[in-house]
PDB file of C-alpha atoms in Angstrom:
ATOM      1  CA  MET A   1       0.252  12.748  10.931  1.00 95.00           C
ATOM      2  CA  ILE A   2       0.304   9.018  11.484  1.00 97.00           C
ATOM      3  CA  LYS A   3       3.140   6.672  10.562  1.00 98.00           C
ATOM      4  CA  HIS A   4       1.680   3.279   9.698  1.00 98.00           C
ATOM      5  CA  VAL A   5       4.521   0.734   9.871  1.00 98.00           C
ATOM      6  CA  VAL A   6       3.853  -2.838   8.800  1.00 98.00           C
ATOM      7  CA  THR A   7       6.254  -5.727   8.336  1.00 98.00           C
ATOM      8  CA  PHE A   8       5.568  -9.101   6.772  1.00 98.00           C
ATOM      9  CA  LYS A   9       7.116 -12.544   7.038  1.00 98.00           C
ATOM     10  CA  LEU A  10       6.428 -14.653   3.979  1.00 97.00           C
ATOM     11  CA  GLN A  11       6.631 -18.389   3.422  1.00 97.00           C
ATOM     12  CA  GLY A  12       7.830 -20.231   0.333  1.00 95.00           C
ATOM     13  CA  SER A  13      11.132 -20.415  -1.479  1.00 93.00           C
ATOM     14  CA  ALA A  14      13.512 -17.467  -1.473  1.00 91.00           C
ATOM     15  CA  HIS A  15      12.608 -16.856  -5.122  1.00 93.00           C
ATOM     16  CA  GLU A  16       8.841 -16.901  -4.394  1.00 95.00           C
ATOM     17  CA  ARG A  17       9.242 -14.533  -1.446  1.00 95.00           C
ATOM     18  CA  GLN A  18      11.453 -12.143  -3.440  1.00 95.00           C
ATOM     19  CA  ALA A  19       9.108 -12.088  -6.439  1.00 96.00           C
ATOM     20  CA  ALA A  20       6.049 -11.485  -4.256  1.00 97.00           C
ATOM     21  CA  SER A  21       7.867  -8.782  -2.282  1.00 97.00           C
ATOM     22  CA  GLU A  22       8.875  -6.956  -5.465  1.00 97.00           C
ATOM     23  CA  ALA A  23       5.348  -7.089  -6.921  1.00 98.00           C
ATOM     24  CA  PHE A  24       3.908  -5.948  -3.580  1.00 98.00           C
ATOM     25  CA  ARG A  25       6.406  -3.070  -3.409  1.00 98.00           C
ATOM     26  CA  LYS A  26       5.496  -1.894  -6.902  1.00 98.00           C
ATOM     27  CA  ALA A  27       1.769  -1.958  -6.097  1.00 98.00           C
ATOM     28  CA  LEU A  28       2.231  -0.142  -2.781  1.00 98.00           C
ATOM     29  CA  LEU A  29       4.384   2.606  -4.269  1.00 98.00           C
ATOM     30  CA  ALA A  30       1.572   3.406  -6.724  1.00 98.00           C
ATOM     31  CA  LEU A  31      -0.964   3.972  -3.927  1.00 98.00           C
ATOM     32  CA  PRO A  32      -0.225   7.639  -3.047  1.00 97.00           C
ATOM     33  CA  ASP A  33      -1.401   8.586  -6.557  1.00 97.00           C
ATOM     34  CA  VAL A  34      -4.686   6.721  -6.007  1.00 97.00           C
ATOM     35  CA  ILE A  35      -5.559   7.160  -2.310  1.00 97.00           C
ATOM     36  CA  ASP A  36      -6.043  10.825  -1.376  1.00 96.00           C
ATOM     37  CA  CYS A  37      -5.403  10.459   2.359  1.00 96.00           C
ATOM     38  CA  LEU A  38      -2.080   8.658   1.772  1.00 97.00           C
ATOM     39  CA  ALA A  39       0.632  11.323   1.907  1.00 97.00           C
ATOM     40  CA  ALA A  40       3.628   9.036   1.321  1.00 97.00           C
ATOM     41  CA  MET A  41       4.661   5.401   1.027  1.00 98.00           C
ATOM     42  CA  GLU A  42       8.059   3.811   1.575  1.00 98.00           C
ATOM     43  CA  VAL A  43       8.641   0.090   1.031  1.00 98.00           C
ATOM     44  CA  GLY A  44      11.762  -1.892   1.877  1.00 98.00           C
ATOM     45  CA  ILE A  45      12.600  -5.457   0.927  1.00 98.00           C
ATOM     46  CA  ASN A  46      14.935  -7.188   3.369  1.00 96.00           C
ATOM     47  CA  GLU A  47      18.451  -7.654   1.997  1.00 94.00           C
ATOM     48  CA  ASN A  48      19.770  -9.534   5.047  1.00 93.00           C
ATOM     49  CA  PRO A  49      19.470 -13.321   4.563  1.00 87.00           C
ATOM     50  CA  ALA A  50      20.120 -13.860   8.286  1.00 91.00           C
ATOM     51  CA  GLU A  51      16.780 -12.205   9.141  1.00 92.00           C
ATOM     52  CA  ASP A  52      13.311 -13.769   8.906  1.00 90.00           C
ATOM     53  CA  TRP A  53      11.100 -10.812   7.897  1.00 96.00           C
ATOM     54  CA  ASP A  54      10.757 -10.061   4.196  1.00 97.00           C
ATOM     55  CA  VAL A  55       9.192  -6.673   3.540  1.00 98.00           C
ATOM     56  CA  THR A  56       8.285  -3.516   5.467  1.00 98.00           C
ATOM     57  CA  LEU A  57       6.125  -0.574   4.529  1.00 98.00           C
ATOM     58  CA  ILE A  58       5.935   2.861   6.102  1.00 98.00           C
ATOM     59  CA  ALA A  59       2.881   4.875   5.112  1.00 98.00           C
ATOM     60  CA  THR A  60       2.256   8.469   6.117  1.00 97.00           C
ATOM     61  CA  ILE A  61      -1.443   9.153   6.597  1.00 97.00           C
ATOM     62  CA  ASP A  62      -3.062  12.300   7.967  1.00 94.00           C
ATOM     63  CA  THR A  63      -5.271  10.761  10.710  1.00 95.00           C
ATOM     64  CA  MET A  64      -5.976   7.434  12.431  1.00 95.00           C
ATOM     65  CA  GLU A  65      -9.458   7.545  10.912  1.00 96.00           C
ATOM     66  CA  ASN A  66      -7.878   7.663   7.466  1.00 97.00           C
ATOM     67  CA  VAL A  67      -5.694   4.650   8.259  1.00 97.00           C
ATOM     68  CA  ALA A  68      -8.977   2.712   8.096  1.00 96.00           C
ATOM     69  CA  VAL A  69      -9.914   4.456   4.822  1.00 97.00           C
ATOM     70  CA  TYR A  70      -6.526   3.496   3.373  1.00 97.00           C
ATOM     71  CA  ALA A  71      -6.842  -0.100   4.588  1.00 96.00           C
ATOM     72  CA  ALA A  72     -10.276  -0.550   2.988  1.00 97.00           C
ATOM     73  CA  HIS A  73      -9.447   1.169  -0.306  1.00 98.00           C
ATOM     74  CA  PRO A  74      -9.771  -1.262  -3.255  1.00 98.00           C
ATOM     75  CA  ALA A  75      -6.267  -0.436  -4.526  1.00 98.00           C
ATOM     76  CA  HIS A  76      -4.774  -1.285  -1.124  1.00 98.00           C
ATOM     77  CA  VAL A  77      -6.845  -4.482  -0.911  1.00 98.00           C
ATOM     78  CA  ALA A  78      -5.551  -5.490  -4.355  1.00 98.00           C
ATOM     79  CA  ALA A  79      -1.949  -4.802  -3.301  1.00 97.00           C
ATOM     80  CA  ALA A  80      -2.380  -6.883  -0.139  1.00 97.00           C
ATOM     81  CA  ALA A  81      -3.749  -9.759  -2.221  1.00 98.00           C
ATOM     82  CA  ILE A  82      -0.371 -10.052  -3.952  1.00 97.00           C
ATOM     83  CA  ILE A  83       1.307 -11.454  -0.835  1.00 97.00           C
ATOM     84  CA  ALA A  84      -1.756 -13.029   0.811  1.00 97.00           C
ATOM     85  CA  PRO A  85      -0.985 -16.608  -0.368  1.00 97.00           C
ATOM     86  CA  LEU A  86       2.532 -16.404   1.106  1.00 97.00           C
ATOM     87  CA  LYS A  87       1.850 -14.340   4.238  1.00 98.00           C
ATOM     88  CA  GLU A  88       3.021 -16.153   7.344  1.00 98.00           C
ATOM     89  CA  ALA A  89       2.983 -13.244   9.808  1.00 98.00           C
ATOM     90  CA  ARG A  90       2.260  -9.521   9.976  1.00 98.00           C
ATOM     91  CA  ALA A  91       3.177  -6.919  12.594  1.00 98.00           C
ATOM     92  CA  CYS A  92       1.911  -3.325  12.669  1.00 98.00           C
ATOM     93  CA  VAL A  93       2.554  -0.146  14.648  1.00 98.00           C
ATOM     94  CA  ASP A  94       0.643   3.118  14.101  1.00 98.00           C
ATOM     95  CA  TYR A  95       2.029   6.182  15.850  1.00 97.00           C
ATOM     96  CA  VAL A  96       1.559   9.935  15.822  1.00 96.00           C
ATOM     97  CA  VAL A  97       4.484  11.862  14.389  1.00 93.00           C
ATOM     98  CA  ALA A  98       5.654  14.432  16.923  1.00 80.00           C
ATOM     99  CA  GLU A  99       5.317  17.929  15.541  1.00 68.00           C
TER     100      GLU A  99
END
């Protein structure tokens, strides 16, 4: 299994960032029901105003090959479009879960 961990820094007012993060979270949490290779999705919105990053997702996907399938899936592309206008930075780590 692969853990796909992505964090986003958004630009805009606090209200704009919060609203976009909440809409993004809702869209992401619906993806396991739509994308077969996506085993689980966790999404956290930053509650600490002293930190700069806004939202993090942790997806569990069966293989690295299917990380690409997930990324290209139209439902994922639509979810990503929610924060695209505000996205300032993105960081990603994909790692194999030790069994």
